[in-house]
Coordinates of C-alpha atoms in Angstrom, one line a residue:
M1 CA -32.5 -11.0 -34.6
S2 CA -35.5 -14.2 -34.4
I3 CA -34.5 -17.2 -32.9
H4 CA -35.6 -19.9 -34.8
Q5 CA -38.6 -22.8 -33.4
A6 CA -36.8 -26.3 -32.2
F7 CA -39.2 -29.0 -31.9
H8 CA -42.1 -26.4 -32.8
K9 CA -41.7 -24.4 -30.2
E10 CA -40.2 -21.3 -29.4
M11 CA -37.0 -21.7 -28.2
K12 CA -37.2 -19.5 -25.9
D13 CA -40.2 -21.3 -24.4
A14 CA -38.8 -25.1 -24.9
F15 CA -36.2 -23.6 -22.5
K16 CA -39.1 -22.8 -19.8
L17 CA -40.0 -26.0 -19.7
D18 CA -39.8 -28.6 -17.0
A19 CA -38.7 -32.4 -16.5
K20 CA -41.6 -33.5 -16.9
K21 CA -42.4 -31.9 -20.1
I22 CA -39.7 -32.1 -21.8
V23 CA -40.3 -36.0 -21.5
E24 CA -43.7 -35.6 -22.7
L25 CA -42.8 -33.5 -25.9
F26 CA -39.6 -36.2 -26.4
D27 CA -43.4 -38.6 -26.0
D28 CA -44.4 -36.7 -29.4
I29 CA -42.2 -36.5 -31.0
N30 CA -42.1 -40.3 -31.2
A31 CA -45.7 -40.7 -31.8
R32 CA -45.1 -38.2 -34.7
L33 CA -41.8 -38.1 -36.1
D34 CA -42.9 -36.7 -39.6
Y35 CA -44.1 -34.0 -38.0
Y36 CA -41.1 -33.6 -36.5
E37 CA -39.5 -34.4 -39.0
V38 CA -36.8 -37.0 -37.7
I39 CA -34.5 -38.1 -40.2
N40 CA -35.8 -40.4 -42.5
D41 CA -34.1 -43.2 -41.5
L42 CA -35.7 -46.3 -40.7
P43 CA -33.4 -47.7 -38.1
T44 CA -33.1 -44.0 -36.9
H45 CA -37.1 -43.9 -36.1
K46 CA -37.2 -47.3 -34.3
S47 CA -34.7 -46.2 -32.2
F48 CA -36.6 -42.9 -31.5
S49 CA -39.0 -45.0 -28.5
K50 CA -36.3 -46.9 -27.3
V51 CA -34.0 -44.3 -26.7
V52 CA -37.1 -42.2 -24.9
E53 CA -37.9 -44.6 -22.6
R54 CA -34.3 -45.1 -21.2
I55 CA -34.3 -42.0 -20.4
K56 CA -37.5 -42.0 -18.4
K57 CA -35.8 -45.0 -16.8
L58 CA -33.1 -42.9 -16.5
Q59 CA -35.3 -40.3 -14.8
E60 CA -37.1 -43.2 -12.7
R61 CA -33.3 -44.3 -11.4
K62 CA -32.3 -40.2 -11.1
S63 CA -29.8 -41.0 -12.5
V64 CA -27.1 -40.3 -15.7
F65 CA -26.1 -43.5 -15.9
P66 CA -27.5 -47.0 -17.0
D67 CA -27.5 -49.5 -13.8
G68 CA -26.8 -51.8 -17.4
D69 CA -25.0 -51.7 -20.8
P70 CA -25.2 -48.5 -22.6
L71 CA -28.4 -48.5 -25.3
V72 CA -27.9 -49.2 -29.1
V73 CA -29.3 -46.9 -31.4
S74 CA -29.1 -45.7 -34.5
Y75 CA -27.4 -43.3 -36.0
Q76 CA -28.8 -42.5 -39.4
G77 CA -28.3 -46.4 -40.0
T78 CA -25.1 -46.6 -38.3
D79 CA -25.2 -48.3 -35.0
F80 CA -23.9 -46.6 -31.2
E81 CA -23.8 -46.8 -27.8
L82 CA -24.8 -44.3 -26.0
E83 CA -24.8 -44.2 -22.2
T84 CA -25.6 -41.6 -19.9
L85 CA -28.7 -39.4 -19.6
F86 CA -26.7 -35.8 -22.2
D87 CA -25.4 -38.8 -24.5
L88 CA -28.9 -40.2 -25.8
V89 CA -30.5 -36.0 -25.1
G90 CA -27.8 -35.0 -27.5
W91 CA -28.9 -37.8 -29.7
I92 CA -32.7 -36.4 -29.8
F93 CA -31.6 -33.3 -30.2
S94 CA -29.1 -34.6 -33.3
V95 CA -32.0 -36.9 -35.1
T96 CA -34.9 -34.4 -34.1
G97 CA -36.5 -31.2 -36.5
Q98 CA -35.7 -29.7 -40.4
I99 CA -32.7 -26.8 -39.7
P100 CA -33.6 -23.3 -41.5
K101 CA -32.4 -22.7 -44.7
D102 CA -31.2 -19.3 -42.7
A103 CA -30.0 -20.9 -39.5
T104 CA -26.6 -19.4 -38.2
A105 CA -25.2 -19.6 -35.1
A106 CA -26.8 -16.0 -33.9
N107 CA -30.0 -17.4 -35.1
Y108 CA -30.1 -20.9 -34.3
Y109 CA -27.2 -23.0 -33.8
Y110 CA -26.4 -20.7 -30.8
P111 CA -29.4 -21.0 -28.4
L112 CA -30.1 -24.6 -30.2
V113 CA -26.9 -25.5 -28.0
I114 CA -27.6 -23.4 -24.6
L115 CA -31.3 -25.2 -24.7
Y116 CA -29.5 -28.7 -24.4
C117 CA -27.7 -27.5 -22.0
Q118 CA -30.9 -26.5 -20.2
W119 CA -32.6 -29.4 -20.6
C120 CA -29.3 -31.7 -19.3
R121 CA -29.0 -29.7 -16.2
T122 CA -33.8 -30.2 -15.5
L123 CA -33.4 -33.8 -16.6
S124 CA -30.8 -34.1 -14.7
A125 CA -32.0 -32.5 -11.6
N126 CA -28.9 -32.4 -10.2
S127 CA -26.1 -29.9 -11.0
K128 CA -23.0 -32.3 -9.8
K129 CA -25.0 -34.1 -12.3
E130 CA -24.8 -32.2 -15.3
P131 CA -21.9 -32.4 -17.6
Q132 CA -19.0 -29.7 -18.0
M133 CA -18.5 -29.8 -21.8
V134 CA -20.8 -29.9 -25.0
Q135 CA -20.0 -29.1 -28.4
I136 CA -22.5 -28.5 -31.1
T137 CA -21.5 -29.0 -34.8
W138 CA -23.2 -28.0 -38.2
F139 CA -22.4 -29.4 -40.9
S140 CA -24.5 -29.9 -44.7
Q141 CA -25.0 -33.7 -45.5
G142 CA -25.3 -33.2 -49.2
S143 CA -28.4 -30.0 -49.1
T144 CA -29.6 -31.0 -46.3
K145 CA -28.2 -29.4 -43.0
R146 CA -27.5 -31.1 -39.8
V147 CA -26.2 -30.1 -36.1
C148 CA -24.4 -32.7 -33.7
I149 CA -24.8 -32.7 -30.2
G150 CA -22.7 -34.3 -27.7
S151 CA -21.3 -33.8 -23.5
N152 CA -18.2 -34.9 -22.4
L153 CA -17.9 -37.6 -19.4
D154 CA -16.8 -35.0 -16.7
K155 CA -19.1 -36.8 -13.9
P156 CA -19.4 -40.2 -12.5
K157 CA -17.8 -42.2 -10.7
K158 CA -14.4 -42.7 -11.2
P159 CA -14.5 -46.9 -12.6
R160 CA -18.3 -46.0 -14.6
K161 CA -16.3 -43.1 -16.3
D162 CA -13.0 -44.5 -17.6
A163 CA -15.4 -47.8 -18.7
A164 CA -17.7 -45.1 -20.7
R165 CA -14.2 -43.7 -21.6
T166 CA -12.9 -46.8 -23.4
K167 CA -16.7 -47.3 -24.7
R168 CA -16.0 -44.4 -26.7
F169 CA -11.9 -44.6 -27.1
D170 CA -13.3 -48.0 -28.7
R171 CA -15.0 -46.8 -31.5
L172 CA -13.3 -43.9 -31.7
L173 CA -10.3 -46.9 -32.4
K174 CA -12.3 -48.7 -34.8
D175 CA -13.3 -45.6 -37.3
D176 CA -9.8 -44.4 -37.8
L177 CA -10.3 -41.7 -35.3
A178 CA -7.8 -42.3 -32.2
R179 CA -4.8 -45.6 -32.7
E180 CA -4.2 -47.9 -30.2
D181 CA -1.3 -46.3 -28.6
E182 CA -3.1 -43.2 -27.3
R183 CA -5.6 -45.7 -25.7
Q184 CA -3.7 -43.8 -22.3
K185 CA -2.0 -41.2 -23.4
S186 CA -3.5 -37.3 -23.4
Y187 CA -2.3 -34.3 -25.7
V188 CA -3.5 -32.0 -23.1
G189 CA 0.1 -33.0 -21.0
D190 CA 0.2 -35.2 -18.1
G191 CA -3.1 -36.1 -15.9
G192 CA -4.8 -34.1 -18.8
Q193 CA -8.0 -36.0 -19.9
L194 CA -8.0 -38.7 -22.2
I195 CA -9.0 -39.3 -26.1
G196 CA -12.8 -39.9 -25.7
H197 CA -14.1 -37.6 -22.6
C198 CA -14.7 -34.7 -24.5
A199 CA -17.7 -33.5 -25.7
E200 CA -16.7 -33.3 -29.8
T201 CA -17.4 -37.7 -29.3
F202 CA -20.8 -38.7 -30.7
P203 CA -20.3 -35.7 -32.8
A204 CA -17.6 -36.4 -34.8
L205 CA -18.2 -40.6 -34.1
F206 CA -21.3 -39.6 -36.5
I207 CA -20.0 -37.3 -38.9
K208 CA -17.6 -40.0 -39.5
S209 CA -20.6 -42.5 -40.3
L210 CA -22.1 -40.4 -43.3
G211 CA -19.1 -40.9 -44.9
N212 CA -17.8 -38.6 -48.3
K213 CA -22.1 -37.4 -47.8
V214 CA -20.7 -34.5 -46.1
M215 CA -19.5 -31.5 -47.0
L216 CA -16.3 -31.6 -44.0
A217 CA -14.8 -28.1 -45.0
D218 CA -18.1 -26.5 -44.2
A219 CA -18.7 -27.2 -40.7
R220 CA -18.6 -24.9 -37.8
G221 CA -18.2 -25.7 -34.0
V222 CA -18.6 -24.7 -30.5
A223 CA -18.2 -26.3 -27.1
V224 CA -19.8 -24.1 -24.8
K225 CA -19.4 -24.6 -20.9
P226 CA -23.3 -25.6 -18.9
F227 CA -22.6 -24.5 -15.8
E228 CA -21.2 -20.6 -16.6
A229 CA -23.4 -20.3 -19.8
L230 CA -26.0 -20.7 -18.0
G231 CA -25.3 -18.4 -14.6
D232 CA -27.4 -15.9 -13.4
E233 CA -25.1 -12.8 -14.4
V234 CA -26.1 -13.8 -17.8
A235 CA -28.9 -12.4 -18.9
N236 CA -29.5 -13.4 -22.3
K237 CA -28.4 -16.4 -23.0
F238 CA -29.8 -16.8 -26.0
D239 CA -26.9 -14.3 -27.8
V240 CA -23.5 -15.1 -29.0
P241 CA -21.4 -13.8 -26.4
N242 CA -19.1 -11.0 -27.5
T243 CA -15.5 -11.4 -27.2
E244 CA -14.5 -11.1 -24.5
L245 CA -17.1 -13.3 -22.5
R246 CA -16.3 -16.2 -25.4
I247 CA -13.7 -17.2 -23.4
T248 CA -15.1 -17.4 -20.1
L249 CA -18.6 -18.9 -21.9
L250 CA -16.8 -20.9 -24.7
E251 CA -14.1 -22.8 -25.7
D252 CA -11.5 -23.6 -28.4
P253 CA -11.1 -27.6 -29.1
C254 CA -8.1 -29.4 -26.6
A255 CA -5.3 -30.2 -27.7
N256 CA -7.4 -33.6 -28.2
C257 CA -9.3 -32.6 -30.3
K258 CA -7.0 -30.6 -31.8
I259 CA -5.6 -34.7 -32.8
V260 CA -8.6 -36.4 -33.5
L261 CA -10.8 -34.2 -35.6
P262 CA -9.1 -33.6 -38.6
R263 CA -8.7 -37.4 -39.0
L264 CA -12.5 -36.9 -40.3
G265 CA -11.1 -35.7 -43.7
N266 CA -10.3 -31.5 -44.5
I267 CA -12.0 -29.9 -41.6
N268 CA -10.9 -26.4 -40.9
L269 CA -10.3 -26.5 -37.0
N270 CA -10.3 -22.4 -37.0
N271 CA -14.0 -22.7 -37.7
F272 CA -14.2 -24.1 -34.3
S273 CA -12.6 -21.1 -32.2
V274 CA -14.5 -19.6 -30.5
L275 CA -13.5 -16.5 -32.4
N276 CA -14.3 -17.4 -35.3
L277 CA -18.1 -18.3 -33.7

């Protein structure tokens, strides 16, 4: 089955871009927002140059995290604080490009999240810094198809990771996706990751910001383990894994996400199962 273009390049070609070429592409998108079909929203357009410049600074510092405050960017008119390189690249993927009407998990959404995994690896230039989990959610906003992509917070040193996780939790709390008594509670179990850590966080927050414009019951998604999905033993990385391999490369929503995601509304968690991809 054919793989659709991503950002006006065939995904298999885009997969091979080095860090310099990826940033040059981001610059070109910023210069031609309409050509690349960035979401037609003025605050989103104004945010694009800031996002690209922050990515460049992080690359200069060879860092995933900034040395100062997170960057405030708009997603369709709602402001969010993005910290990591992976959050910023995920935002670009979430606002750029027109999703084909015939898009499926096999011919578009799964290849797109694999491309995101690869670009995170390339831009971080250090496998020890890349995320251990990423997540893509696809949904309809009225008659328009959208994607949101995010990553988890596995890799930074504990103080920075805790601070970033707290910011994420505070936003989930503000948007009624978390509760104050869950601030230090993990449904995963004692010692497990806390709410706000997961790759699903920003996709959920972006969707929440759109209110009743989203057809929640039809929303679908999958979490991917980049280390495994990009491994040398995976010959055709863009192909949706067979049932046996999915358990190794993909991940169902964790116990925290099974609490948070239904708070969006009429979400069907079965649509986020690796077996239903």
